[in-house]
Amino acid sequence: MFSDKPYLQSWRPIYELSSAVVWFTGMNAAYALMYISSLPSIGFMLTSSFCAAMMITRLTQALPRWQQHRRLKGKKLALFKLTQKQCQNLQQKNQTQGVWLGWGFEWKRLHGQRAWDLLRSDNLPAKSEKTMGAGWVHGMEEHEEPLYQPLEQIQMHTMVIGVPGSGKTRLFDLLVTQAVLRNEPVIIIDPKGDHDLASHTLRSCELSGNKLRFMKFHPGFPADSIRINLLQNFNRSSELASRISGLMPSGGDNAPFQAFAQKAVDAVVQGYLLCGQRPTLVLIRQGLEGGVTGLLIRALTAVCSTYCPGAEKKITSKSQQGKSNQDTVAHRWIAFYREQIMPDNPCTDVEGLISLFEHDRAHYGKMIATLLPALGMLTGGPLARLLSPDPTDIDDLRPCTHTANLIEQNKVMYFGLDSLSDPMVGKAIGQLLLADLAAVAGDRYNYSSTNDQPINLFVDEAAEVLCPQLLSLLNKGRGAKFRLYVATQTLADFEAQLGSEAAAEQFIDNCNHLICLRTQNPETQKFITDKLPPVRYRYFIRNQGISTDANRPMEFTGNLSEQQLEETGDLFPPQLLGELPNLEYVARLGGGRLLKGRIPIICSPES
């Protein structure tokens, strides 16, 4: 059905400007003739005045269209100097209006109609060689304004898509700065280790009045990094086994090896817990690589001595009667446990260690051969003290912490994974970190109060650290007050990691909000715009024709017609997502809002 509002072609040539020039010429001609001609001057004055009035009328009509065409040149990159006053304004706006997303407008059917008309016309602006993308897309609206997203909405997670250099990191910089100024815990996982993002985050902490909130982890700079135990937080010991076995290749022929490794790690972890030790990556590697004999003896000593206080003396006296190695002592403890303790007080935790000890040594070595290299990477060199810290080591002055402690102390934590130099280690650290955060989320969900601070988690290049725990945080993190911002380049990145397009779409669909910068992948473009409601666009068709009658060849008839039609199209043309300039985006927010915006570059006042 046609709208009652008349349809006007937006991008036709500015005919009014040509008409104004003609009237301006007529005004000057009449004014000049007044002095040359001997005729009465009143007639020339009236003619000149009429031409001036018509010229002003046409200029008034031409000016809006000239401004409209001028907007097609696009916007220049905007710098946002973060001063103390600007910080106060951002804090106030965050509380009253929500998170600031830059400048722009809400994209509606009117803007889609204008873009549709321009793409169909011959007046499409030429692309500049100095700037990247089609700047005219942002010129579909006359007036832009600050864009805000209410704080209640960002609980439902945000996906950011864009090719390298399109502005993902600058968008993270803007969002991180506001989260810091709101005095909320912030955790940033950056596989590539962007120094600008780290330095801008530190500057935000300084402007918020507490520089000590900022903490940094980077494998490439161990002297400047904090020490963190990524196995500190768990609800059940089996969680640690799942995390570590998840570092192995999964699926296909590797499934039996992964299952065995998970069983072995679980037994070792339970053994350390029985001995009163909190497991670390180094301890787990020692328990697996060096054999479980020593750990088994300590665990059986602790269990048996609990129910039989004289057990250790009995085993020690037998050992002193003859030469005994560790294996012999372990067998004596096993026999004592099975005869004296197991019938009345069985302990499944220590029985897992016994099973592992009695397993064929050659087969055991083959089954965990795939896991040991992954553990070796995380426990070798400086990483041994970074990821398996000893809190009692007074010689190491670097801070020692864990993720739950970072959140409780309201810290701003930057994790640079250095995946460019060592992708395998970077991915393993990222996955362990996300698994630890998932455990913290589960603990907050079960036991924390409603007054807990929301946690802002930023994951750049999410495909590099993709794991089941990240999907769990997207699925269930909202109940634990986790706000996730996940960035990637294309939908194909998730598809390559997860193995199917359906799984990749399922992953993205867990984010209610989607911010898309420039993306060249046609499937990603189609995926984003297909979720928008279709609209009907209007256009004109002009027909003309000439015909003759065979009986009267000298007679001609002609016709000229103009017809208005409607056609269904996309609210935002998908091909334009590949032509967005740097730092410009299209945001599809939860609830159906579609925003076209541009991001400022945050800099210090001295820049």
XYZ file of C-alpha atoms in Angstrom:
607
model
C 0.000 0.000 0.000
C 1.340 3.424 -0.966
C 1.957 6.033 1.683
C -0.092 9.224 1.647
C 3.097 11.231 1.968
C 4.380 12.277 -1.474
C 7.586 10.638 -2.627
C 10.366 13.050 -3.595
C 13.568 12.013 -5.288
C 16.341 12.928 -2.846
C 19.388 12.928 -5.069
C 18.324 14.710 -8.258
C 20.535 17.574 -9.500
C 20.045 20.912 -7.746
C 17.978 22.629 -10.430
C 17.078 25.421 -8.022
C 20.715 26.536 -7.973
C 20.753 26.964 -11.757
C 17.508 28.901 -11.558
C 18.996 31.150 -8.856
C 21.939 31.909 -11.127
C 19.542 32.930 -13.937
C 17.584 35.216 -11.635
C 20.831 36.683 -10.295
C 21.908 37.456 -13.869
C 18.524 39.047 -14.594
C 18.770 41.192 -11.459
C 22.210 42.494 -12.438
C 21.111 43.108 -16.024
C 18.076 45.138 -14.921
C 20.190 47.093 -12.482
C 22.809 47.880 -15.159
C 20.209 48.900 -17.737
C 18.762 51.390 -15.249
C 21.890 53.531 -15.663
C 22.338 53.006 -19.375
C 18.788 53.409 -20.613
C 16.921 56.713 -20.759
C 13.698 55.005 -19.734
C 12.244 55.660 -16.261
C 14.233 53.857 -13.565
C 11.190 52.654 -11.620
C 10.549 49.833 -14.075
C 14.128 48.596 -13.840
C 14.039 48.803 -10.051
C 10.857 46.752 -9.877
C 12.293 44.188 -12.286
C 15.560 43.992 -10.320
C 13.667 43.600 -7.041
C 11.487 40.839 -8.473
C 14.574 39.007 -9.778
C 16.236 39.381 -6.354
C 13.171 37.978 -4.606
C 13.056 35.001 -6.968
C 16.805 34.479 -6.548
C 16.443 34.379 -2.748
C 13.498 31.985 -3.035
C 15.468 29.611 -5.252
C 18.538 29.839 -3.032
C 16.395 29.014 -0.018
C 15.145 25.940 -1.873
C 18.623 25.009 -3.096
C 20.461 25.358 0.232
C 18.976 22.243 1.947
C 19.695 20.133 -1.125
C 23.217 21.538 -1.366
C 23.795 20.675 2.277
C 22.348 17.226 1.634
C 24.781 16.620 -1.237
C 27.633 18.043 0.841
C 26.993 15.481 3.593
C 27.863 12.741 1.118
C 31.548 13.618 1.558
C 31.413 11.900 4.957
C 32.838 12.817 8.348
C 36.430 13.241 9.383
C 37.910 11.132 12.181
C 37.042 12.698 15.516
C 39.426 13.020 18.468
C 38.015 12.919 21.980
C 40.446 14.443 24.452
C 39.872 12.748 27.791
C 40.256 15.465 30.396
C 39.141 15.423 34.007
C 36.040 17.398 33.069
C 35.182 14.976 30.258
C 35.554 12.084 32.699
C 33.026 13.695 35.034
C 30.621 14.248 32.135
C 30.966 10.597 31.043
C 30.306 9.387 34.581
C 27.179 11.503 34.798
C 25.897 10.461 31.366
C 26.512 6.789 32.155
C 24.269 7.007 35.185
C 21.482 9.005 33.538
C 21.470 7.912 29.886
C 23.721 4.867 29.604
C 26.879 3.851 27.757
C 28.047 6.350 25.156
C 28.552 4.753 21.719
C 29.812 7.809 19.850
C 27.785 10.013 17.496
C 25.184 9.011 14.966
C 21.474 8.435 14.460
C 18.850 5.730 14.504
C 18.587 4.194 11.034
C 14.973 4.073 9.873
C 13.037 3.432 6.673
C 13.634 7.050 5.564
C 17.403 6.544 5.614
C 17.049 3.230 3.821
C 14.972 4.965 1.129
C 17.640 7.610 0.668
C 20.383 4.994 0.375
C 18.214 2.990 -2.052
C 17.675 6.070 -4.238
C 21.358 6.974 -4.242
C 22.453 3.458 -5.199
C 19.983 3.498 -8.104
C 20.966 6.982 -9.299
C 23.894 8.212 -11.378
C 24.993 10.601 -8.622
C 26.858 8.088 -6.425
C 29.851 9.971 -4.956
C 33.309 8.920 -6.049
C 35.425 7.250 -3.374
C 38.366 9.222 -2.056
C 41.866 7.842 -2.405
C 42.858 9.295 0.985
C 40.120 7.704 3.060
C 38.807 4.140 3.149
C 35.161 3.284 2.596
C 32.043 5.132 1.444
C 31.637 8.163 3.680
C 28.265 8.997 2.127
C 26.537 6.271 4.179
C 26.686 8.463 7.289
C 25.259 11.387 5.291
C 21.781 9.883 5.094
C 20.778 11.908 8.160
C 20.821 15.680 8.486
C 21.692 15.874 12.184
C 23.670 13.372 14.238
C 23.551 13.237 18.015
C 25.258 11.331 20.852
C 24.160 7.687 20.964
C 23.544 5.974 24.284
C 22.697 2.437 25.321
C 20.954 1.998 28.710
C 22.985 0.164 31.345
C 20.209 -2.396 31.806
C 20.645 -3.517 28.199
C 24.390 -4.169 28.240
C 23.825 -7.075 30.649
C 22.733 -9.067 27.585
C 26.217 -9.165 26.005
C 27.531 -7.547 22.834
C 29.202 -9.002 19.742
C 31.574 -6.781 17.754
C 32.452 -7.753 14.164
C 34.943 -5.968 11.922
C 38.026 -6.509 9.784
C 41.460 -5.533 11.169
C 41.909 -1.782 11.243
C 38.190 -0.982 11.091
C 38.027 0.194 14.713
C 37.314 -2.748 17.045
C 40.120 -1.831 19.440
C 39.097 1.838 19.461
C 35.537 0.798 20.286
C 36.879 -1.361 23.126
C 38.909 1.634 24.275
C 35.737 3.742 24.497
C 33.751 1.046 26.314
C 36.588 0.117 28.699
C 37.129 3.762 29.635
C 33.492 4.164 30.632
C 33.489 0.901 32.606
C 36.576 2.091 34.517
C 34.958 5.460 35.227
C 31.857 3.650 36.558
C 34.197 2.047 39.122
C 33.370 -1.505 37.995
C 35.731 -4.498 37.693
C 37.133 -4.832 34.176
C 38.911 -7.823 32.631
C 40.387 -7.522 29.137
C 41.584 -10.570 27.194
C 43.648 -9.433 24.217
C 45.343 -12.245 22.259
C 47.463 -9.891 20.165
C 48.505 -7.678 23.096
C 47.644 -4.176 21.865
C 49.924 -1.703 23.675
C 47.615 1.242 22.936
C 44.658 -0.484 24.593
C 46.771 -1.289 27.665
C 48.156 2.255 27.954
C 44.719 3.836 27.436
C 43.270 1.583 30.124
C 46.028 2.645 32.515
C 45.307 6.301 31.693
C 41.621 5.758 32.451
C 42.528 4.369 35.868
C 44.686 7.418 36.528
C 41.863 9.776 35.574
C 39.424 7.824 37.764
C 41.674 8.644 40.707
C 43.201 5.217 41.432
C 46.153 4.212 39.281
C 46.739 1.102 41.428
C 43.531 -0.480 40.094
C 45.350 -1.346 36.859
C 47.139 -4.705 36.659
C 48.746 -6.363 33.665
C 49.716 -9.839 32.546
C 51.864 -10.401 29.455
C 54.068 -13.474 28.779
C 56.406 -11.349 26.684
C 57.178 -9.049 29.645
C 57.359 -11.345 32.683
C 59.187 -8.796 34.831
C 56.277 -6.335 34.501
C 53.497 -8.930 34.824
C 51.566 -10.076 37.825
C 51.597 -13.710 38.961
C 48.231 -15.442 38.730
C 47.048 -18.963 39.513
C 44.479 -19.897 36.859
C 43.538 -23.047 38.812
C 42.692 -21.237 42.033
C 38.919 -21.127 41.618
C 36.849 -24.281 41.283
C 33.799 -25.830 42.903
C 34.721 -29.469 42.234
C 38.103 -31.027 41.562
C 36.808 -32.524 38.311
C 36.598 -28.962 36.897
C 40.388 -28.681 36.913
C 40.709 -31.990 35.083
C 38.282 -30.779 32.422
C 40.173 -27.504 31.988
C 43.564 -29.120 31.536
C 42.400 -31.995 29.330
C 40.608 -29.385 27.218
C 44.030 -28.148 26.095
C 44.433 -31.370 24.082
C 43.080 -31.768 20.537
C 39.549 -33.160 20.824
C 37.379 -35.334 18.614
C 38.157 -38.194 16.259
C 41.067 -40.453 17.225
C 42.078 -38.149 20.086
C 38.928 -38.810 22.140
C 40.321 -41.856 24.051
C 43.551 -40.004 24.871
C 41.640 -36.989 26.123
C 39.362 -39.142 28.283
C 42.309 -40.965 29.829
C 44.203 -37.725 30.417
C 41.166 -36.224 32.152
C 40.960 -39.254 34.436
C 44.677 -39.071 35.228
C 44.614 -35.326 35.957
C 41.528 -35.745 38.161
C 43.289 -38.434 40.206
C 46.399 -36.273 40.634
C 44.345 -33.201 41.615
C 42.412 -35.175 44.215
C 45.682 -36.541 45.537
C 47.086 -33.056 46.129
C 43.844 -31.984 47.817
C 44.030 -34.990 50.141
C 47.554 -33.873 51.063
C 46.342 -30.366 51.817
C 48.012 -28.761 48.789
C 46.260 -26.501 46.280
C 47.145 -27.829 42.820
C 48.999 -25.697 40.298
C 50.081 -26.377 36.738
C 53.624 -27.150 37.888
C 52.465 -29.599 40.577
C 50.108 -31.356 38.161
C 52.861 -31.700 35.603
C 55.195 -33.144 38.254
C 52.514 -35.594 39.377
C 51.882 -36.832 35.836
C 55.375 -36.738 34.400
C 57.320 -38.119 37.349
C 54.794 -40.771 38.255
C 52.223 -40.794 41.005
C 54.118 -43.008 43.428
C 55.294 -40.273 45.784
C 51.935 -38.510 45.690
C 50.124 -41.807 46.333
C 52.243 -42.509 49.422
C 51.512 -39.057 50.852
C 47.797 -39.334 50.092
C 47.504 -42.832 51.622
C 49.442 -41.652 54.673
C 46.960 -38.833 55.179
C 43.867 -41.025 54.643
C 45.008 -44.040 56.658
C 46.358 -41.956 59.547
C 42.949 -40.291 59.857
C 41.182 -43.576 60.617
C 44.149 -45.446 62.088
C 46.594 -43.168 63.948
C 49.312 -45.839 64.197
C 49.330 -46.714 60.499
C 52.419 -44.697 59.588
C 54.511 -46.362 62.325
C 53.504 -49.829 61.131
C 54.458 -49.124 57.530
C 57.713 -47.404 58.607
C 58.753 -50.353 60.810
C 58.213 -52.774 57.913
C 60.284 -50.570 55.639
C 63.181 -50.510 58.121
C 63.352 -54.322 58.259
C 64.690 -54.530 54.697
C 65.608 -52.466 51.678
C 62.535 -50.758 50.308
C 62.092 -48.467 47.347
C 59.112 -46.160 46.773
C 57.154 -48.758 44.800
C 57.464 -51.275 47.634
C 56.343 -48.724 50.203
C 53.408 -47.793 47.982
C 52.335 -51.428 47.685
C 52.436 -51.802 51.483
C 50.258 -48.736 51.915
C 47.811 -50.032 49.309
C 47.588 -53.391 51.065
C 47.075 -51.721 54.437
C 44.366 -49.456 53.013
C 42.482 -52.311 51.393
C 42.677 -54.522 54.475
C 42.174 -52.019 57.305
C 40.483 -48.868 55.927
C 38.574 -49.646 52.772
C 35.954 -52.064 54.223
C 34.568 -49.472 56.651
C 35.786 -46.095 55.316
C 36.372 -46.245 51.564
C 37.875 -43.145 49.906
C 37.161 -42.892 46.192
C 39.664 -40.056 45.785
C 42.635 -42.135 46.823
C 41.329 -45.165 44.933
C 41.665 -43.165 41.698
C 45.356 -42.667 42.479
C 45.747 -46.375 43.267
C 44.196 -47.271 39.928
C 46.566 -44.910 38.156
C 49.568 -46.364 40.038
C 48.631 -49.942 39.129
C 48.038 -49.095 35.467
C 50.540 -50.454 32.944
C 53.415 -47.934 32.876
C 54.059 -48.185 29.130
C 50.413 -47.710 28.228
C 50.112 -44.871 30.750
C 53.031 -43.044 29.125
C 51.466 -43.348 25.652
C 48.054 -42.149 26.784
C 49.294 -38.917 28.403
C 51.961 -38.214 25.775
C 49.686 -35.679 24.070
C 48.930 -33.789 27.274
C 52.480 -33.387 28.568
C 53.657 -31.021 25.779
C 50.741 -28.676 26.504
C 51.580 -28.670 30.217
C 55.258 -28.279 29.398
C 54.581 -25.070 27.443
C 52.695 -23.568 30.378
C 55.229 -24.555 33.018
C 58.500 -23.822 31.252
C 60.746 -20.797 31.707
C 59.214 -17.615 33.169
C 55.671 -18.990 32.759
C 56.301 -21.474 35.578
C 56.376 -18.667 38.159
C 53.759 -16.542 36.359
C 51.043 -19.220 36.126
C 52.027 -21.381 39.105
C 52.984 -18.797 41.718
C 54.134 -19.510 45.224
C 52.486 -16.975 47.562
C 55.086 -17.701 50.236
C 58.017 -16.713 47.997
C 59.153 -13.456 49.592
C 61.929 -12.961 47.030
C 59.432 -12.456 44.194
C 58.025 -8.938 44.565
C 55.504 -9.213 41.735
C 51.850 -9.219 42.890
C 50.331 -12.686 43.288
C 46.586 -13.030 42.820
C 43.724 -14.912 41.172
C 40.626 -13.910 39.227
C 38.171 -13.968 42.141
C 40.492 -11.716 44.116
C 40.764 -9.302 41.164
C 36.988 -8.991 41.057
C 36.619 -8.581 44.810
C 39.228 -5.797 44.839
C 37.556 -4.046 41.890
C 40.656 -4.265 39.707
C 41.121 -3.411 36.038
C 43.004 -6.389 34.619
C 44.626 -6.492 31.181
C 45.659 -9.912 29.851
C 47.907 -9.708 26.792
C 48.364 -13.270 25.541
C 51.108 -12.601 22.976
C 49.435 -14.970 20.506
C 51.302 -13.440 17.574
C 54.637 -14.752 18.902
C 53.375 -18.041 20.365
C 49.790 -18.846 19.331
C 49.614 -22.233 21.078
C 50.624 -20.869 24.479
C 48.431 -17.781 24.040
C 45.399 -19.896 23.221
C 46.041 -22.243 26.173
C 46.361 -19.330 28.635
C 43.201 -17.714 27.263
C 41.185 -20.898 27.593
C 42.379 -21.516 31.158
C 41.557 -17.927 32.063
C 38.024 -18.177 30.641
C 37.511 -21.492 32.439
C 38.579 -19.891 35.709
C 36.205 -16.970 35.117
C 33.391 -19.421 34.397
C 34.048 -21.018 37.797
C 33.928 -17.574 39.431
C 30.651 -16.871 37.615
C 29.196 -20.136 38.875
C 30.210 -19.299 42.431
C 28.681 -15.802 42.179
C 25.517 -17.247 40.664
C 25.098 -19.736 43.513
C 26.236 -17.833 46.566
C 26.624 -14.109 45.930
C 24.167 -11.376 46.877
C 22.275 -9.103 44.517
C 24.459 -6.150 45.511
C 27.563 -7.484 43.765
C 29.262 -5.264 41.232
C 28.747 -6.136 37.550
C 31.861 -7.489 35.829
C 32.860 -6.200 32.397
C 34.673 -8.852 30.353
C 36.196 -7.819 27.015
C 37.453 -10.581 24.700
C 39.230 -9.393 21.557
C 39.846 -11.843 18.686
C 37.533 -14.298 20.440
C 38.125 -17.062 17.879
C 41.701 -17.354 19.199
C 40.496 -18.420 22.663
C 37.176 -20.062 21.776
C 36.228 -22.769 24.269
C 33.081 -24.238 25.905
C 33.543 -21.998 28.949
C 33.202 -18.861 26.802
C 29.910 -20.163 25.472
C 28.840 -20.936 29.049
C 29.592 -17.359 30.086
C 27.475 -16.082 27.191
C 24.655 -18.479 28.066
C 24.580 -18.085 31.817
C 26.897 -15.226 32.761
C 24.092 -12.682 32.928
C 22.824 -14.224 36.181
C 26.289 -13.705 37.691
C 26.307 -10.061 36.460
C 28.898 -10.669 33.771
C 28.773 -8.249 30.846
C 30.584 -9.693 27.849
C 31.938 -7.823 24.837
C 33.205 -10.341 22.288
C 35.044 -9.190 19.152
C 35.895 -11.115 15.990
C 36.561 -10.445 12.314
C 33.961 -12.568 10.533
C 31.426 -15.293 11.171
C 33.818 -17.649 9.385
C 36.287 -17.384 12.296
C 33.825 -19.099 14.629
C 32.751 -21.510 11.914
C 36.355 -22.648 11.424
C 36.797 -23.235 15.159
C 33.415 -24.852 15.860
C 33.187 -26.902 12.680
C 29.813 -25.789 11.319
C 27.955 -22.655 10.317
C 25.026 -23.563 12.575
C 27.305 -23.745 15.633
C 28.861 -20.381 14.751
C 25.445 -18.759 14.400
C 24.365 -20.298 17.697
C 27.418 -18.761 19.352
C 26.690 -15.289 17.949
C 22.971 -15.532 18.740
C 23.829 -15.673 22.444
C 24.675 -11.960 22.154
C 21.597 -9.734 22.120
C 23.507 -6.758 20.722
C 25.634 -6.740 17.589
C 27.939 -3.920 16.501
C 29.277 -4.345 12.978
C 32.144 -2.296 11.603
C 33.473 -2.865 8.090
C 33.327 -6.533 7.103
C 34.123 -7.971 3.676
C 32.677 -11.441 4.171
C 29.383 -11.759 2.204
C 28.029 -14.435 4.536
C 28.650 -12.227 7.556
C 26.995 -9.269 5.836
C 23.948 -11.362 4.972
C 23.761 -12.842 8.465
C 23.621 -9.377 10.020
C 21.088 -7.763 7.664
C 18.796 -10.800 7.407
C 17.853 -10.275 11.048
C 16.420 -6.843 10.214
C 12.776 -6.462 9.163
C 12.226 -5.975 5.409
C 10.792 -2.652 4.230
C 9.147 -1.399 1.049
C 10.878 1.248 -1.035
C 9.232 3.509 -3.612
C 10.570 4.531 -6.993
C 9.403 5.975 -10.318
C 9.395 4.399 -13.771
C 9.089 6.696 -16.769
C 7.882 5.323 -20.102
C 7.707 6.994 -23.487
C 6.859 5.717 -26.924
C 5.969 6.689 -30.506
C 3.721 4.707 -32.868
C 2.333 5.099 -36.417
C -0.669 3.735 -38.244
C 0.033 1.620 -41.332
C -2.938 3.130 -43.118
C -1.848 6.687 -42.305
C 1.967 6.664 -42.351
C 2.266 10.413 -41.980
C 0.431 10.450 -38.649
C 2.371 9.812 -35.422
C 1.099 9.219 -31.911
C 3.224 9.413 -28.782
C 2.842 8.744 -25.096
C 4.759 9.758 -21.982
C 3.902 8.197 -18.609
C 5.289 8.138 -15.094
C 4.472 5.306 -12.694
C 5.227 4.952 -8.987
C 6.043 1.426 -7.772
C 7.114 -0.251 -4.530
C 9.663 -2.995 -3.987
C 10.675 -4.965 -0.880
C 14.268 -4.456 0.207
C 16.670 -4.615 3.157
C 16.413 -1.960 5.821
C 20.192 -1.613 5.524
C 21.796 -2.784 2.246
C 24.210 -5.624 3.150
C 26.814 -4.599 0.575
C 27.283 -1.303 2.400
C 28.737 -3.166 5.411
C 31.796 -3.783 3.241
C 32.135 -0.068 2.468
C 31.910 1.465 5.937
C 34.790 3.868 6.663
C 37.128 3.263 9.563
C 35.557 3.840 12.998
C 32.007 3.778 11.610
C 29.554 1.043 12.520
C 26.019 -0.267 12.257
C 24.620 -1.505 15.586
C 21.659 -3.840 15.930
C 20.651 -3.527 19.559
C 18.301 -5.757 21.499
C 14.728 -4.591 21.107
C 15.015 -3.784 17.398
C 16.956 -0.499 17.391
C 19.285 -0.035 14.432
C 21.965 2.625 14.887
C 24.421 4.130 12.436
C 27.288 5.651 14.365
C 30.913 6.660 14.378
C 33.493 6.159 17.114
C 35.847 8.834 18.471
C 39.543 8.254 18.984
C 40.207 8.746 22.687
C 43.444 10.569 23.377
C 45.112 12.498 26.164
C 44.823 16.315 26.268
C 48.511 16.610 25.306
C 48.011 14.643 22.053
